[in-house]
Short mmCIF file of C-alpha atoms in Angstrom, two decimals:
data_model
loop_
_atom_site.label_atom_id
_atom_site.label_comp_id
_atom_site.label_asym_id
_atom_site.label_seq_id
_atom_site.Cartn_x
_atom_site.Cartn_y
_atom_site.Cartn_z
CA MET A 55 61.81 76.25 68.74
CA GLU A 56 59.98 77.17 71.85
CA SER A 57 60.06 73.99 73.34
CA SER A 58 63.75 73.65 72.95
CA ILE A 59 64.17 76.80 75.18
CA GLU A 60 62.02 75.25 77.64
CA ILE A 61 63.83 72.20 77.76
CA ALA A 62 67.22 74.27 78.08
CA LYS A 63 65.47 76.31 80.82
CA SER A 64 64.63 72.94 82.46
CA PHE A 65 68.23 71.74 82.35
CA PHE A 66 69.48 75.12 83.89
CA GLU A 67 67.13 74.72 86.89
CA GLN A 68 68.54 71.29 87.33
CA LYS A 69 72.08 72.85 87.36
CA LYS A 70 72.62 70.76 84.29
CA TYR A 71 74.49 73.65 82.60
CA GLN A 72 76.31 71.74 79.61
CA GLU A 73 73.02 70.30 78.61
CA ALA A 74 71.59 73.65 78.87
CA ILE A 75 74.28 75.07 76.73
CA ASP A 76 74.17 72.59 73.92
CA THR A 77 70.58 72.81 73.83
CA CYS A 78 70.83 76.34 73.28
CA GLN A 79 73.40 76.18 70.56
CA GLN A 80 71.12 74.12 68.54
CA VAL A 81 68.61 76.79 68.89
CA LEU A 82 71.23 79.13 67.68
CA ASP A 83 71.93 77.37 64.62
CA SER A 84 68.39 77.88 63.60
CA ASN A 85 68.29 81.52 64.82
CA ASN A 86 71.58 83.15 65.88
CA GLN A 87 69.60 86.13 67.44
CA SER A 88 67.76 84.06 69.99
CA ILE A 89 67.96 86.35 72.99
CA ASP A 90 66.58 83.44 75.51
CA ALA A 91 69.20 81.09 74.06
CA LEU A 92 72.10 83.55 74.33
CA THR A 93 71.02 84.66 77.74
CA LEU A 94 70.79 81.14 78.86
CA ILE A 95 74.13 80.26 77.82
CA ALA A 96 75.71 83.12 79.36
CA GLN A 97 73.92 82.40 82.45
CA SER A 98 75.14 78.77 82.48
CA PHE A 99 78.64 80.13 81.94
CA LEU A 100 78.53 82.54 84.85
CA ALA A 101 77.06 79.44 87.05
CA THR A 102 80.17 77.31 86.25
CA LYS A 103 82.46 80.37 86.92
CA LYS A 104 83.64 80.67 83.20
CA ILE A 105 83.55 84.29 83.17
CA ASP A 106 85.05 85.30 79.87
CA ASP A 107 82.60 83.17 78.10
CA ALA A 108 79.43 84.54 80.17
CA GLN A 109 80.37 88.03 79.39
CA LEU A 110 81.07 87.21 75.79
CA TYR A 111 77.38 86.02 75.60
CA PHE A 112 75.96 88.79 77.81
CA ASN A 113 77.44 91.24 75.52
CA LYS A 114 75.91 89.52 72.44
CA VAL A 115 72.41 89.94 74.10
CA LEU A 116 73.28 93.76 74.55
CA ASN A 117 74.50 94.26 70.94
CA LEU A 118 70.88 93.15 70.09
CA GLN A 119 68.94 94.81 73.31
CA PRO A 120 71.13 97.59 74.55
CA ASN A 121 68.64 98.33 77.38
CA ASN A 122 68.04 94.75 78.31
CA PHE A 123 68.26 95.61 82.23
CA ASP A 124 68.38 92.03 82.96
CA THR A 125 71.27 91.35 80.88
CA LEU A 126 73.19 94.77 82.40
CA LYS A 127 72.57 93.32 85.85
CA ASP A 128 73.87 89.93 85.11
CA LEU A 129 76.87 91.34 83.42
CA GLY A 130 77.38 93.36 86.64
CA ASN A 131 77.25 89.97 88.59
CA SER A 132 79.76 88.44 86.20
CA TYR A 133 82.29 91.27 86.89
CA LYS A 134 81.49 91.16 90.76
CA ALA A 135 82.56 87.37 90.34
CA THR A 136 85.79 88.41 89.43
CA GLY A 137 86.42 91.11 92.15
CA ASP A 138 86.13 94.10 89.77
CA ILE A 139 83.78 95.91 91.92
CA LYS A 140 83.96 99.14 90.11
CA SER A 141 82.86 97.59 86.65
CA ALA A 142 80.14 95.51 88.66
CA LYS A 143 78.63 98.71 90.32
CA ASN A 144 78.75 100.46 86.66
CA TYR A 145 76.55 97.78 85.14
CA TYR A 146 74.22 97.73 87.95
CA GLN A 147 73.55 101.59 87.59
CA LYS A 148 73.27 101.14 83.89
CA ALA A 149 70.35 98.72 84.71
CA LEU A 150 68.89 101.11 86.97
CA ALA A 151 69.02 104.05 84.59
CA VAL A 152 66.94 101.71 82.22
CA LYS A 153 64.65 100.70 84.84
CA PRO A 154 64.85 102.80 88.11
CA ASP A 155 62.50 100.33 90.12
CA TYR A 156 64.65 97.16 89.17
CA ALA A 157 64.91 95.55 92.65
CA PRO A 158 67.49 92.98 91.93
CA ALA A 159 70.05 95.71 90.58
CA LEU A 160 69.15 97.72 93.78
CA THR A 161 69.95 94.85 95.79
CA ASN A 162 73.12 93.98 94.26
CA LEU A 163 74.24 97.84 94.21
CA GLY A 164 72.95 97.99 97.84
CA VAL A 165 75.32 95.21 98.88
CA ILE A 166 78.26 96.84 97.21
CA GLU A 167 77.72 100.18 98.80
CA PHE A 168 77.32 98.42 102.17
CA GLN A 169 80.50 96.54 101.76
CA SER A 170 82.54 99.48 100.58
CA GLY A 171 81.89 101.44 103.87
CA GLN A 172 78.85 103.43 102.56
CA ARG A 173 76.41 101.66 105.07
CA GLN A 174 73.51 104.02 105.25
CA GLU A 175 73.46 104.20 101.34
CA GLY A 176 73.58 100.55 100.99
CA LEU A 177 71.06 99.99 103.65
CA ASN A 178 68.52 102.43 101.93
CA LEU A 179 69.07 100.70 98.50
CA LEU A 180 68.41 97.45 100.19
CA THR A 181 65.25 98.73 101.88
CA GLN A 182 64.01 100.14 98.78
CA ALA A 183 64.41 97.06 96.95
CA SER A 184 62.56 94.97 99.60
CA GLU A 185 59.75 97.35 99.53
CA LEU A 186 59.58 97.54 95.43
CA ASP A 187 59.50 93.76 95.31
CA PRO A 188 58.43 92.01 98.61
CA LEU A 189 58.63 88.53 97.03
CA LEU A 190 62.44 89.08 96.27
CA ALA A 191 64.23 86.93 98.65
CA PRO A 192 67.81 88.06 98.00
CA ALA A 193 66.57 91.44 98.96
CA TRP A 194 65.33 90.39 102.20
CA GLY A 195 68.61 88.24 102.87
CA SER A 196 70.99 91.01 102.02
CA LEU A 197 68.89 93.64 103.99
CA ALA A 198 69.05 90.76 107.05
CA ASN A 199 72.89 90.68 107.10
CA ALA A 200 73.23 94.63 106.85
CA TYR A 201 71.06 94.94 109.93
CA LEU A 202 73.17 92.25 111.57
CA GLN A 203 76.21 94.21 110.94
CA LEU A 204 74.84 97.24 112.13
CA GLY A 205 73.57 95.34 115.35
CA GLN A 206 70.14 96.00 114.44
CA LEU A 207 68.84 92.54 115.70
CA PRO A 208 65.29 92.55 115.66
CA GLU A 209 65.07 93.94 112.30
CA ALA A 210 67.70 91.34 111.14
CA GLU A 211 65.80 88.44 112.39
CA LEU A 212 62.30 89.66 110.85
CA SER A 213 64.08 90.22 107.48
CA ILE A 214 65.83 86.75 107.39
CA LYS A 215 62.53 85.11 108.35
CA LYS A 216 60.92 86.98 105.27
CA ALA A 217 63.70 85.74 103.01
CA ILE A 218 63.16 81.91 104.62
CA ASP A 219 59.59 82.16 103.98
CA LEU A 220 60.34 83.08 100.14
CA LYS A 221 63.02 80.62 99.76
CA PRO A 222 63.13 77.78 102.42
CA ASP A 223 65.58 75.68 100.65
CA LEU A 224 68.58 77.97 100.91
CA PHE A 225 70.80 76.74 103.67
CA GLN A 226 72.65 80.12 103.92
CA TYR A 227 69.47 81.73 105.12
CA HIS A 228 68.80 79.22 107.88
CA PHE A 229 72.40 79.79 108.89
CA LEU A 230 72.13 83.70 108.90
CA LEU A 231 69.07 83.36 111.17
CA ALA A 232 70.89 81.08 113.68
CA ASN A 233 73.72 83.56 113.96
CA ILE A 234 71.25 86.51 114.26
CA LEU A 235 69.38 84.20 117.06
CA ILE A 236 72.84 83.22 118.83
CA THR A 237 74.01 87.01 118.85
CA GLN A 238 70.63 87.84 120.69
CA LYS A 239 71.48 84.89 123.07
CA LYS A 240 68.33 82.92 121.86
CA LEU A 241 70.19 79.67 121.81
CA ASN A 242 67.07 77.51 122.16
CA GLU A 243 65.79 78.98 119.15
CA ALA A 244 68.95 78.86 117.18
CA GLU A 245 69.27 75.05 117.36
CA LYS A 246 66.46 74.65 114.94
CA PRO A 247 67.96 76.81 112.03
CA LEU A 248 71.22 75.32 112.47
CA ARG A 249 69.73 71.61 112.16
CA GLU A 250 67.76 72.81 109.10
CA THR A 251 71.16 74.32 107.91
CA ILE A 252 72.58 70.68 108.25
CA SER A 253 69.49 69.05 106.76
CA LEU A 254 70.04 71.35 103.51
CA ASN A 255 73.84 71.13 103.48
CA PRO A 256 75.20 68.18 105.49
CA ASN A 257 78.82 69.01 104.71
CA TYR A 258 78.34 72.80 105.90
CA PHE A 259 81.34 72.50 108.81
CA LEU A 260 80.32 75.86 110.30
CA ALA A 261 76.76 74.91 111.17
CA TYR A 262 78.44 71.92 113.20
CA LEU A 263 80.65 74.07 114.76
CA ASN A 264 77.96 76.48 116.07
CA LEU A 265 75.46 73.84 116.66
CA GLY A 266 78.32 72.10 118.98
CA ASN A 267 78.67 75.40 120.87
CA VAL A 268 74.87 75.97 121.28
CA LEU A 269 74.21 72.52 122.67
CA LYS A 270 77.36 72.80 125.17
CA GLU A 271 75.65 76.08 126.35
CA GLN A 272 72.30 74.17 126.80
CA GLY A 273 74.23 71.54 128.70
CA GLN A 274 73.96 68.89 126.00
CA VAL A 275 77.56 68.16 126.18
CA LYS A 276 77.67 64.89 124.56
CA GLU A 277 75.75 66.04 121.68
CA ALA A 278 77.93 69.01 121.41
CA GLU A 279 81.06 66.60 121.16
CA VAL A 280 79.34 64.79 118.38
CA CYS A 281 78.78 68.11 116.34
CA MET A 282 82.28 69.52 117.05
CA ARG A 283 84.01 66.14 115.86
CA LYS A 284 81.69 66.22 112.72
CA ALA A 285 83.11 69.87 112.39
CA ILE A 286 86.69 68.84 112.56
CA GLN A 287 85.93 65.78 110.32
CA LEU A 288 84.87 68.31 107.62
CA LYS A 289 87.63 70.93 108.33
CA PRO A 290 90.53 69.25 109.97
CA ALA A 291 92.79 72.45 109.97
CA TYR A 292 90.37 74.59 111.61
CA ALA A 293 92.17 75.55 114.97
CA ILE A 294 88.92 76.98 117.00
CA ALA A 295 87.09 73.47 116.24
CA HIS A 296 89.68 71.53 118.15
CA LEU A 297 89.85 74.50 120.78
CA ASN A 298 86.07 74.08 121.26
CA LEU A 299 86.27 70.05 121.22
CA GLY A 300 89.03 70.64 124.12
CA ILE A 301 86.68 72.59 125.88
CA ILE A 302 83.93 70.23 125.57
CA LEU A 303 85.95 67.26 126.71
CA GLU A 304 87.20 69.19 129.74
CA ASP A 305 83.59 69.42 130.52
CA LEU A 306 83.07 65.67 130.29
CA ASN A 307 86.20 65.20 132.38
CA GLN A 308 88.01 63.62 129.57
CA LEU A 309 91.27 65.57 130.62
CA LYS A 310 93.77 63.40 128.35
CA ASP A 311 91.55 64.11 125.16
CA ALA A 312 90.91 67.42 125.97
CA GLU A 313 94.76 68.13 126.41
CA LEU A 314 95.26 66.75 122.95
CA SER A 315 92.57 68.83 121.35
CA THR A 316 93.73 72.02 122.76
CA ARG A 317 97.45 71.23 122.05
CA LYS A 318 96.16 70.66 118.40
CA ALA A 319 94.41 74.01 118.33
CA ILE A 320 97.76 75.82 119.53
CA LYS A 321 99.59 73.75 116.79
CA LEU A 322 97.35 75.11 114.20
CA ASN A 323 97.13 78.41 115.34
CA PRO A 324 99.72 79.54 117.91
CA ASN A 325 97.93 82.99 118.47
CA LEU A 326 95.05 81.77 120.11
CA PRO A 327 95.38 83.23 123.86
CA GLU A 328 92.34 81.12 124.88
CA ALA A 329 93.82 77.71 123.79
CA TYR A 330 96.75 78.52 126.28
CA ASN A 331 94.35 79.59 129.23
CA ASN A 332 92.37 76.45 128.59
CA LEU A 333 95.41 74.33 128.49
CA ALA A 334 96.63 75.78 131.77
CA ASN A 335 93.47 74.78 133.28
CA ILE A 336 93.44 71.55 132.07
CA MET A 337 97.13 71.01 133.59
CA ILE A 338 95.86 72.16 136.74
CA GLU A 339 93.12 69.59 136.93
CA LYS A 340 95.53 66.85 135.83
CA ASN A 341 97.84 68.21 139.07
CA GLN A 342 100.49 69.44 136.66
CA TYR A 343 101.32 72.67 138.28
CA GLU A 344 104.41 73.40 136.88
CA GLU A 345 103.48 72.92 133.46
CA ALA A 346 100.44 75.08 133.92
CA GLN A 347 102.48 78.00 135.31
CA ILE A 348 104.68 77.94 132.17
CA LEU A 349 101.71 78.22 130.10
#
């Protein structure tokens, strides 16, 4: 029985969620009150966004163990996934009523409070979570994001670096570090976490977009062009990418292509003042003064 649960856990860690569910169902055939099996099934359904099924199994666990704080927190996560923030908050608070020093619930509740406008309360909860469990990467990651939004950049940088030390394979943390560094104008330092983001998630278009901007500002314009074109390849309808490519091509004196990219940006989003300004500059460089005046 124990080996079957371990196999199911292995499937779950490999993101083979259906295999995990099937293995757990075999366990339940012999013991329909297996907390481990019920929990893994619920978590697998949650991971695959089958929220109703996840909640069904989380509640089965709570029927057997009403004070299971892990499950109370997970049930909160399931409600948060549906946008039911009130219910999510309620379950996080229930988990904390059972275990007041439970850092994962403190972290999730802190994020909700911060995002709902209770910024100081949210920051306090996130700080408390990171102090109670210094090895909990999500606490540090959420704390870093809160500090960034508050403009406390050195604290944000320190927090996200701790998160990366604990969880180096999560691309979102490297991307957040890059954004924090860019906000501090540390462009040379931002290049490395952006490249790490791309290494971990080669299809994350925002990383290419930001890397293109960073490289352009450092004078590596040809490399910037490659990155911006990759961003456009991944998300062709994103107007800002076309606008940025137009700026890069203008720097490369490829005025025809710069015009085309800028006009594409305007077509995708007519409410970009910078695009009209850049197009006017390109027209002037092409000696098309009358059209520049119209813009």
